[in-house]
């Protein structure tokens, strides 16, 4: 039992960046835009957030600058795909490739730098046996991500603004005809998604690993992208998926530590293979995916045509 | 405010101008970038764009980079034309290098024996099969289970890289290599012939042949026509009875094999052994090459040249100006952004609205 608590804690930690990024991407996709730039946005935010924290000593500033960097990159993406009507897939890929280069440049002087690891815990609850160390000794953002999932579920299905957002993703033509500013709504959704990916990236370099290594996001941005169909575009199911994948990542570490006679490289493949497996599992039923997917996902909308 | 008005028909002039405009924009961004880090922009642009092509050595080094880029990009261009977003060429390249390397290490006795043109051809074939196999996984999961090929091919890149790392740390490791994770150097009989005095190897010929063959297929053969229609108008293609499954399998196997050959050429060319990192992201850069080359096999030749120039320019500005190596990736990304933005003007024109 005592060995289980740190495992659960580690899985929650590992799942948090996935959850933050996937929730942001979910809002993007609900507005009808798919952003394949998540890996790039997370990397730039991770590098910038780390650099800011080393420079100023304040991790809050690190998180803020990470979120801003993500939003800024999403803004560039939004200008290209929402206003200019460029291909979403190609632009997203460009954003990711661009982000790899930019983050490596930003992070170069900070390779090997350290930041003070801060310990957090929820008063009273953290002292409980078992559940305390498992659930209540986390960075505030771990709970922030959980709250975000709840808030987004409420926003999407219980508020008028959420309804409008979903309408824009389902049928931008109708939303436009009803007088809603489709492009501005998409811009707002993309900026929000970018900020979420930025927070996720900053969490990686400030809390999860606390350091900067080139390409340290190592595919988590892409895994987050796979989480949205996994969750059939429902925020609370993102929560399940993110912790599941966090758990798989942690399991691979622990299997190594326990001396399971499998090479570390083969164990490290597990999250990627699991992503493929999950994709296959959910994609098998075409109708099921189609019912849940925002109908205009990936399509260009030009109000002038 | 400026706004975009759809054109009655796409502008042919803009289709040609757009890549040039994008290149100019990229250079302009480069000026600001060099200014931002306190370097002379003139010197920076000179080192990045002009110096690599001012000597025969520079040209041959560009050729060394064109080979893998072009091999990957030709296949990707065909895929993208058919609306199959295979973005895992990097993984297919890595597996191609691994299988070709496995073949060579099997038959290379390390005593200078073995090798020769026939064995080299077989090693290249092994690379092609490896790459095609890795791509076939994507095609199979897409065909059988409708799994998104973008995410699957990407996840397989990470798996491929880990697999290669596993192999060179294990069975492929040189026992006399002082523990370094790399295979022994291949015998000369297993290396591709090179242009005397340079590192330019036969791979560039394969790449150019592949591009020409793809061009012939697209422009002269019915297969190419079916592919293009399938990508532009899937419903029309289905109505005409063109099989989208055949396009999927054909494109994936073809592009995987080409990427695999690229990987084989890398280890039998400039690298000369199997190492944990056989590619500085050629498979990803090839995505940009395919788009910048307008998904046209001949356009892709020019685009791969530009992208190779960025690699050499990046290396030079690292040594000459102390810029980070990642500058190559930044330039590549900016070029693709600029192109995608400029391409908007092919189908639309700008208009002032008061």
XYZ file of C-alpha atoms in Angstrom:
659
model
C 0.000 0.000 0.000
C 2.726 2.445 0.967
C 4.453 1.925 -2.378
C 1.261 2.751 -4.214
C 0.847 6.300 -2.934
C 3.925 7.749 -4.672
C 2.908 5.887 -7.833
C -0.501 7.518 -7.880
C 1.076 10.876 -7.127
C 3.566 10.465 -9.976
C 0.845 9.426 -12.403
C -1.180 12.533 -11.527
C 1.909 14.646 -12.090
C 2.632 13.013 -15.431
C -0.985 13.288 -16.523
C -1.313 16.991 -15.738
C 0.537 18.417 -18.778
C -1.372 16.008 -21.019
C -4.646 17.113 -19.466
C -3.910 20.830 -19.759
C -2.854 20.547 -23.392
C -5.679 18.197 -24.351
C -8.304 20.458 -22.743
C -6.971 23.411 -24.707
C -6.963 21.410 -27.927
C -10.476 20.221 -27.185
C -11.724 23.801 -27.064
C -9.892 24.478 -30.356
C -11.535 21.517 -31.976
C -14.960 22.370 -30.585
C -14.647 25.618 -32.548
C -13.862 23.612 -35.683
C -10.106 24.158 -35.853
C -7.500 21.441 -35.425
C -4.082 22.700 -34.299
C -1.248 20.237 -34.860
C 1.154 22.778 -33.399
C 0.674 21.651 -29.815
C 4.088 19.984 -29.596
C 5.769 23.174 -30.772
C 3.751 25.431 -28.470
C 4.520 23.218 -25.478
C 8.237 23.155 -26.282
C 8.525 26.925 -26.642
C 6.565 27.446 -23.439
C 8.712 24.899 -21.609
C 11.912 26.633 -22.711
C 10.658 30.178 -22.111
C 8.996 29.339 -18.809
C 12.183 27.735 -17.562
C 14.335 30.620 -18.769
C 12.046 33.185 -17.117
C 12.045 31.276 -13.844
C 15.832 30.996 -13.805
C 16.143 34.720 -14.601
C 13.584 36.040 -12.148
C 13.399 33.289 -9.555
C 9.626 33.324 -9.779
C 7.886 30.267 -11.143
C 4.657 32.259 -11.394
C 6.323 34.466 -13.988
C 7.547 31.308 -15.671
C 4.037 29.960 -15.976
C 2.646 33.295 -17.151
C 5.294 33.694 -19.828
C 4.786 30.087 -20.912
C 1.054 30.611 -21.307
C 1.644 33.887 -23.161
C 4.127 32.215 -25.500
C 1.613 29.495 -26.279
C -1.124 32.056 -26.904
C 1.175 34.123 -29.107
C 2.028 31.125 -31.282
C -1.636 30.193 -31.431
C -2.348 33.768 -32.538
C 0.044 33.378 -35.463
C -1.642 30.094 -36.322
C -5.090 31.693 -36.036
C -4.110 34.514 -38.362
C -2.978 31.998 -40.977
C -5.834 29.522 -40.781
C -8.784 31.641 -39.627
C -8.159 34.893 -41.476
C -6.107 33.763 -44.462
C -7.851 30.417 -44.765
C -4.597 28.441 -45.033
C -4.520 24.657 -44.665
C -4.861 23.758 -40.969
C -2.826 20.569 -41.152
C 0.095 22.197 -42.935
C 0.093 25.263 -40.668
C -0.038 23.149 -37.537
C 2.892 21.082 -38.705
C 4.804 24.260 -39.511
C 4.068 25.553 -36.009
C 5.441 22.359 -34.457
C 8.608 22.319 -36.571
C 9.096 26.028 -35.910
C 8.591 25.482 -32.173
C 11.271 22.799 -32.027
C 13.798 25.236 -33.473
C 12.718 28.249 -31.424
C 12.649 26.329 -28.144
C 16.134 24.903 -28.731
C 17.420 28.444 -29.326
C 15.720 29.879 -26.263
C 16.769 27.005 -24.049
C 20.382 26.732 -25.189
C 21.875 28.999 -22.474
C 19.821 27.232 -19.802
C 20.891 23.640 -20.406
C 22.045 22.366 -17.040
C 20.557 25.266 -15.067
C 18.605 24.382 -11.958
C 15.623 25.905 -10.245
C 14.531 25.541 -6.660
C 12.005 22.738 -6.445
C 9.123 23.950 -4.352
C 7.022 21.599 -2.283
C 3.303 22.118 -2.081
C 0.619 20.462 -0.068
C -2.986 20.988 0.827
C -3.326 21.911 4.498
C -4.734 19.161 6.788
C -5.606 16.784 3.937
C -1.942 16.215 3.109
C -1.379 14.716 6.554
C -3.924 11.955 6.054
C -2.413 8.500 5.729
C -2.113 7.176 2.155
C -4.485 9.638 0.467
C -2.376 12.537 1.729
C 0.836 11.635 -0.096
C -1.096 10.233 -3.067
C -3.533 13.057 -3.737
C -2.819 16.138 -1.675
C 0.856 16.961 -2.049
C 0.842 18.386 -5.533
C 1.669 21.599 -7.307
C -1.445 23.824 -7.400
C -1.616 23.479 -11.169
C -2.395 19.770 -10.805
C -5.622 20.803 -9.094
C -5.935 23.690 -11.511
C -6.056 21.231 -14.404
C -8.758 19.236 -12.649
C -10.751 22.387 -12.002
C -10.285 23.385 -15.627
C -11.763 20.086 -16.805
C -14.807 20.630 -14.612
C -15.116 24.264 -15.638
C -14.920 23.442 -19.324
C -17.523 20.691 -18.989
C -19.820 23.241 -17.364
C -18.955 25.907 -19.912
C -19.558 23.723 -22.960
C -22.807 22.108 -21.917
C -24.378 24.513 -19.424
C -23.698 28.006 -20.724
C -24.864 29.995 -23.695
C -21.298 30.866 -24.747
C -20.448 27.170 -24.782
C -23.427 26.503 -26.987
C -22.298 29.208 -29.416
C -18.792 27.750 -29.470
C -20.134 24.316 -30.304
C -22.399 25.793 -32.974
C -19.386 27.451 -34.608
C -17.647 24.091 -34.734
C -20.654 22.236 -36.026
C -21.803 24.693 -38.662
C -19.930 27.980 -39.038
C -22.291 28.980 -41.856
C -25.334 28.819 -39.595
C -23.548 30.563 -36.741
C -22.497 33.293 -39.150
C -26.049 33.619 -40.461
C -27.265 34.019 -36.885
C -24.879 36.934 -36.511
C -22.114 35.361 -34.437
C -18.566 36.492 -35.267
C -17.254 33.068 -36.303
C -13.674 34.130 -36.896
C -13.366 36.012 -33.620
C -14.813 33.097 -31.712
C -12.326 30.774 -33.380
C -9.508 33.189 -32.578
C -10.543 33.238 -28.925
C -10.744 29.444 -28.832
C -7.306 29.119 -30.429
C -5.743 31.645 -28.045
C -7.218 29.766 -25.102
C -5.911 26.479 -26.497
C -2.475 27.974 -27.029
C -2.375 29.295 -23.474
C -3.356 25.847 -22.153
C -0.612 24.189 -24.204
C 1.762 26.848 -22.901
C 0.840 26.077 -19.293
C 1.319 22.387 -20.049
C 4.774 23.050 -21.463
C 5.775 25.232 -18.528
C 4.542 22.524 -16.149
C 6.884 20.083 -17.885
C 10.013 22.166 -17.364
C 9.087 23.748 -14.005
C 7.391 20.964 -12.079
C 7.514 17.606 -13.846
C 11.215 17.339 -14.701
C 12.379 20.726 -13.327
C 14.983 21.358 -16.050
C 15.366 22.168 -19.724
C 16.472 19.486 -22.164
C 16.144 19.888 -25.914
C 12.942 18.301 -27.214
C 11.904 17.420 -23.672
C 8.190 17.397 -24.472
C 9.021 14.274 -26.541
C 5.685 13.737 -28.196
C 3.357 14.718 -25.347
C 1.851 17.415 -27.539
C 0.921 14.755 -30.064
C -0.356 12.385 -27.425
C -2.567 15.213 -26.149
C -3.932 15.531 -29.676
C -4.832 11.865 -29.637
C -6.597 12.333 -26.298
C -9.370 14.475 -27.794
C -10.848 11.735 -30.005
C -10.134 9.310 -27.152
C -12.330 11.493 -24.957
C -14.841 11.872 -27.810
C -14.474 15.629 -27.282
C -15.766 15.523 -23.669
C -13.701 17.397 -21.039
C -14.293 14.947 -18.200
C -13.198 12.011 -20.340
C -10.001 13.932 -21.115
C -9.330 13.741 -17.392
C -9.569 9.956 -17.474
C -7.398 9.676 -20.584
C -4.699 12.008 -19.272
C -4.321 10.136 -15.968
C -4.368 6.836 -17.819
C -1.492 7.955 -20.018
C 0.283 9.527 -17.075
C -0.031 6.179 -15.339
C 1.438 4.321 -18.320
C 4.413 6.693 -18.423
C 5.063 6.244 -14.717
C 4.648 2.496 -14.972
C 7.441 2.329 -17.535
C 9.774 4.178 -15.136
C 8.863 1.926 -12.254
C 9.198 -1.281 -14.215
C 12.746 -0.214 -14.900
C 13.393 0.564 -11.264
C 11.924 -2.771 -10.243
C 14.435 -4.461 -12.525
C 12.034 -5.863 -15.098
C 14.452 -7.391 -17.623
C 13.331 -5.277 -20.569
C 15.591 -2.664 -22.156
C 14.762 0.911 -21.186
C 14.258 1.879 -24.831
C 11.604 -0.773 -25.283
C 9.818 0.328 -22.131
C 9.928 3.938 -23.270
C 7.986 2.945 -26.384
C 4.999 2.080 -24.250
C 3.215 5.482 -24.174
C 3.540 5.811 -27.953
C 2.356 2.273 -28.586
C -0.496 2.804 -26.133
C -1.500 5.936 -28.056
C -1.635 3.967 -31.299
C -3.556 1.195 -29.586
C -6.095 3.627 -28.155
C -6.451 5.393 -31.520
C -7.168 2.088 -33.199
C -9.599 1.113 -30.502
C -11.668 4.277 -30.736
C -11.433 4.694 -34.515
C -12.768 1.221 -35.294
C -16.330 2.422 -35.163
C -16.503 5.185 -37.760
C -20.042 6.243 -36.915
C -19.252 6.637 -33.256
C -16.392 9.021 -33.981
C -18.410 10.884 -36.585
C -21.322 11.535 -34.250
C -19.066 13.065 -31.629
C -16.631 14.933 -33.835
C -17.347 18.646 -34.472
C -18.776 18.551 -37.984
C -16.678 21.311 -39.504
C -13.372 20.205 -37.951
C -10.525 21.189 -40.243
C -12.664 23.062 -42.771
C -11.907 26.610 -43.864
C -14.620 29.190 -43.322
C -14.577 32.482 -45.209
C -17.473 34.831 -44.394
C -16.848 36.806 -47.593
C -17.520 33.963 -49.982
C -8.904 47.361 -43.792
C -7.509 44.779 -46.157
C -9.749 41.894 -46.925
C -9.566 38.807 -49.093
C -11.836 38.361 -52.076
C -12.021 34.980 -53.802
C -10.687 35.010 -57.352
C -12.838 33.705 -60.190
C -10.031 31.293 -61.024
C -6.705 30.528 -59.365
C -3.893 32.812 -60.429
C -1.136 30.951 -62.284
C 1.204 33.857 -61.819
C 0.799 33.799 -58.038
C 1.350 30.043 -58.005
C 4.827 30.687 -59.373
C 5.482 33.867 -57.433
C 4.364 32.570 -54.075
C 7.430 30.385 -53.306
C 9.755 33.216 -54.346
C 7.793 35.684 -52.255
C 7.941 33.248 -49.340
C 11.703 32.920 -49.705
C 12.040 36.709 -49.705
C 9.874 36.935 -46.587
C 11.986 34.265 -44.908
C 15.143 36.218 -45.676
C 13.489 39.339 -44.269
C 12.625 37.484 -41.068
C 16.247 36.334 -41.037
C 17.386 39.968 -41.071
C 15.297 40.692 -37.967
C 16.515 37.516 -36.306
C 20.176 38.361 -36.847
C 19.504 41.912 -35.627
C 17.747 40.560 -32.546
C 20.793 38.531 -31.503
C 23.135 41.388 -32.291
C 24.779 40.011 -35.448
C 25.229 41.879 -38.692
C 22.251 40.868 -40.828
C 24.229 41.310 -44.030
C 26.944 38.980 -42.820
C 24.319 36.602 -41.451
C 22.448 36.339 -44.730
C 25.734 35.982 -46.585
C 26.828 33.078 -44.400
C 23.399 31.485 -44.510
C 22.400 31.839 -48.149
C 25.456 32.707 -50.276
C 28.520 31.136 -48.731
C 27.266 27.537 -49.081
C 26.947 27.952 -52.855
C 30.174 29.880 -53.374
C 32.417 26.820 -53.547
C 32.403 23.391 -55.118
C 32.700 21.874 -51.654
C 29.614 23.762 -50.567
C 27.649 22.504 -53.550
C 28.688 18.919 -52.895
C 27.691 19.226 -49.244
C 24.314 20.560 -50.322
C 24.016 17.530 -52.589
C 24.689 15.271 -49.597
C 21.669 16.806 -47.846
C 19.486 16.971 -50.950
C 19.648 13.185 -51.351
C 17.691 12.165 -48.215
C 15.442 15.243 -48.309
C 14.436 14.675 -51.911
C 13.949 10.919 -51.504
C 11.587 11.493 -48.568
C 9.854 14.510 -50.086
C 8.993 12.838 -53.403
C 7.089 10.134 -51.547
C 5.435 12.628 -49.215
C 4.352 14.814 -52.130
C 2.563 11.822 -53.672
C 0.939 11.024 -50.315
C -0.219 14.589 -49.684
C -1.610 14.790 -53.223
C -3.822 11.844 -52.384
C -4.766 13.493 -49.062
C -2.835 10.909 -47.077
C -0.950 12.777 -44.380
C 1.993 10.521 -43.793
C 4.161 12.671 -41.564
C 6.246 9.815 -40.228
C 8.908 9.771 -42.954
C 11.483 10.311 -40.215
C 10.571 6.991 -38.631
C 10.505 5.200 -41.966
C 13.950 6.603 -42.707
C 15.259 5.411 -39.348
C 13.896 1.901 -39.854
C 15.333 1.845 -43.377
C 18.728 2.681 -41.914
C 18.309 -0.019 -39.266
C 17.358 -2.785 -41.706
C 20.048 -1.844 -44.216
C 22.527 -1.696 -41.346
C 21.431 -5.107 -40.088
C 21.905 -6.541 -43.557
C 25.358 -5.059 -43.947
C 26.534 -6.122 -40.497
C 25.362 -9.642 -41.321
C 27.511 -9.924 -44.426
C 30.369 -7.566 -43.632
C 33.146 -9.680 -42.140
C 35.120 -6.658 -41.055
C 38.197 -7.986 -42.916
C 37.667 -6.000 -46.099
C 35.897 -8.907 -47.765
C 32.323 -8.925 -49.010
C 30.490 -5.999 -50.473
C 30.451 -4.930 -54.070
C 27.699 -3.473 -56.238
C 25.395 -6.457 -55.862
C 25.544 -6.409 -52.059
C 25.089 -2.641 -52.028
C 21.968 -3.054 -54.134
C 20.676 -5.678 -51.723
C 21.387 -3.424 -48.744
C 19.457 -0.614 -50.412
C 16.632 -3.048 -51.033
C 16.703 -4.027 -47.359
C 16.386 -0.345 -46.482
C 13.456 0.071 -48.869
C 11.693 -2.959 -47.426
C 12.257 -1.733 -43.872
C 10.856 1.700 -44.652
C 7.925 0.260 -46.577
C 7.159 -2.121 -43.713
C 7.108 0.726 -41.189
C 4.779 2.710 -43.455
C 2.612 -0.348 -44.045
C 1.752 -0.361 -40.336
C 0.237 3.088 -40.800
C -1.616 2.019 -43.951
C -2.918 -1.115 -42.280
C -4.219 0.679 -39.175
C -5.774 3.354 -41.357
C -7.310 0.889 -43.797
C -8.510 -1.675 -41.306
C -9.365 0.478 -38.272
C -9.653 4.027 -39.691
C -6.941 5.197 -37.284
C -5.754 8.736 -38.019
C -2.597 8.387 -40.099
C -1.107 11.680 -38.881
C -0.972 10.570 -35.266
C -0.092 6.931 -35.973
C 2.777 7.762 -38.319
C 4.059 10.304 -35.799
C 3.920 7.964 -32.836
C 5.835 5.432 -34.938
C 8.639 7.983 -35.362
C 9.286 7.874 -31.624
C 9.009 4.093 -31.607
C 11.464 3.835 -34.535
C 14.001 6.083 -32.855
C 13.803 4.094 -29.633
C 14.115 0.852 -31.593
C 17.248 2.100 -33.350
C 18.677 3.219 -30.022
C 17.922 -0.228 -28.592
C 19.663 -1.929 -31.523
C 22.832 0.162 -31.418
C 23.036 -0.229 -27.647
C 22.571 -3.980 -28.083
C 23.061 -6.394 -30.946
C 24.486 -3.853 -33.394
C 27.026 -2.364 -31.010
C 30.648 -2.631 -32.043
C 32.328 -4.971 -29.509
C 35.594 -3.085 -30.027
C 33.962 0.294 -29.874
C 34.969 1.189 -26.289
C 31.341 0.951 -25.268
C 30.119 3.680 -27.610
C 26.586 2.955 -28.801
C 27.381 2.559 -32.483
C 28.133 -0.232 -34.909
C 31.568 -0.848 -36.404
C 32.481 1.119 -39.518
C 31.358 -0.578 -42.695
C 33.883 -1.988 -45.132
C 34.541 0.079 -48.237
C 32.746 -2.572 -50.287
C 29.483 -1.604 -48.610
C 29.822 2.138 -49.095
C 28.122 4.017 -51.906
C 30.451 5.375 -54.575
C 31.255 9.050 -54.046
C 32.231 11.909 -56.305
C 36.033 12.050 -55.941
C 37.236 14.479 -53.301
C 33.788 15.111 -51.825
C 31.170 13.298 -49.740
C 28.588 13.511 -52.519
C 27.339 9.952 -52.988
C 25.167 7.962 -55.343
C 22.061 8.725 -53.280
C 21.590 12.016 -55.103
C 21.185 10.071 -58.353
C 18.552 7.820 -56.788
C 16.742 10.892 -55.514
C 16.699 12.643 -58.877
C 15.580 9.455 -60.611
C 12.784 9.045 -58.062
C 11.624 12.619 -58.655
C 11.633 12.162 -62.430
C 9.838 8.835 -62.157
C 7.184 10.375 -59.934
C 6.783 13.226 -62.393
C 6.348 10.802 -65.293
C 3.846 8.782 -63.299
C 1.791 11.831 -62.413
C 1.835 13.404 -65.862
C 1.796 10.389 -68.170
C 0.255 7.437 -66.376
C -3.330 6.750 -65.448
C -2.213 5.767 -61.931
C -1.013 9.303 -61.366
C -4.268 10.717 -62.653
C -6.288 8.510 -60.307
C -4.114 9.635 -57.423
C -4.601 13.327 -58.162
C -8.340 13.006 -58.608
C -8.605 10.978 -55.394
C -6.932 13.807 -53.509
C -8.743 16.724 -55.115
C -12.220 15.239 -55.362
C -12.669 12.061 -53.318
C -16.348 11.767 -54.260
C -15.653 12.063 -57.970
C -12.911 9.478 -57.615
C -15.266 7.102 -55.879
C -17.884 7.683 -58.567
C -15.299 6.895 -61.224
C -14.465 3.701 -59.368
C -10.924 4.705 -58.364
C -9.987 2.744 -55.275
C -8.991 4.927 -52.342
C -7.611 1.839 -50.607
C -5.214 1.210 -53.457
C -4.119 4.839 -53.346
C -3.565 4.581 -49.584
C -1.486 1.416 -49.788
C 0.376 2.488 -52.898
C 1.297 5.899 -51.494
C 2.266 4.621 -48.082
C 4.385 1.725 -49.369
C 5.998 3.923 -52.005
C 6.826 6.791 -49.683
C 7.969 4.395 -46.967
C 10.298 2.612 -49.383
C 11.771 5.915 -50.586
C 12.334 7.086 -47.006
C 13.886 3.703 -46.237
C 16.294 4.076 -49.163
C 17.144 7.551 -47.839
C 18.047 5.988 -44.489
C 20.089 3.248 -46.149
C 21.956 5.847 -48.233
C 22.775 7.862 -45.129
C 24.475 4.971 -43.331
C 26.171 3.739 -46.519
C 27.154 7.282 -47.471
C 28.161 10.112 -45.161
C 27.850 8.151 -41.886
C 29.412 4.823 -42.820
C 28.092 2.964 -39.766
C 24.909 2.687 -37.711
C 24.653 5.365 -35.024
C 21.779 6.279 -32.683
C 21.057 9.430 -34.683
C 21.042 8.767 -38.412
C 19.050 11.849 -39.349
C 18.911 15.482 -38.219
C 15.190 15.527 -38.917
C 15.305 14.972 -42.681
C 11.930 13.244 -42.574
C 10.292 16.269 -40.941
C 12.076 18.804 -43.140
C 10.840 16.769 -46.127
C 7.276 17.707 -45.150
C 8.221 21.347 -45.686
C 10.038 20.424 -48.891
C 6.928 18.722 -50.247
C 4.732 21.755 -49.525
C 7.270 24.327 -50.736
C 7.666 22.246 -53.908
C 3.879 22.511 -54.383
C 3.563 18.715 -54.144
C 5.055 18.615 -57.638
C 7.986 16.235 -58.198
C 9.977 18.814 -60.136
C 9.121 21.602 -57.708
C 10.265 19.340 -54.915
C 13.749 19.170 -56.483
C 14.111 22.943 -56.140
C 12.575 22.953 -52.669
C 14.921 20.248 -51.415
C 17.822 22.303 -52.676
C 16.617 25.300 -50.655
C 16.096 23.178 -47.559
C 19.554 21.616 -47.949
C 20.937 25.133 -48.247
C 19.300 25.928 -44.884
C 21.033 22.935 -43.296
C 24.457 23.976 -44.585
C 23.751 27.635 -43.829
C 22.735 26.660 -40.304
C 25.936 24.697 -39.789
C 28.035 27.571 -41.134
C 26.321 30.206 -38.996
C 26.900 27.945 -36.016
C 30.647 27.848 -36.568
C 31.114 31.337 -38.033
C 28.637 33.416 -36.064
C 28.052 31.309 -32.971
C 24.346 30.995 -33.726
C 22.540 28.018 -32.202
C 22.198 25.032 -34.509
C 18.424 25.224 -34.122
C 18.448 28.258 -36.432
C 17.992 25.801 -39.317
C 14.674 24.637 -37.891
C 13.525 28.215 -37.331
C 14.283 29.174 -40.919
C 12.524 26.038 -42.166
C 9.425 26.821 -40.109
C 9.335 30.458 -41.215
C 9.645 29.413 -44.854
C 6.649 27.111 -44.566
C 4.603 29.760 -42.712
C 5.434 32.367 -45.340
C 4.570 30.010 -48.151
C 1.238 29.040 -46.637
C 0.417 32.710 -46.133
C 1.466 33.682 -49.664
C -0.441 30.748 -51.171
C -3.645 32.377 -50.005
C -3.153 34.871 -52.814
C -3.422 32.129 -55.451
C -7.110 31.660 -54.820
C -7.888 35.087 -53.440
C -6.901 38.670 -53.973
C -6.482 41.517 -51.554
C -8.882 44.429 -51.575
C -9.040 47.626 -49.591
C -12.243 48.152 -47.727
C -12.862 51.492 -46.096
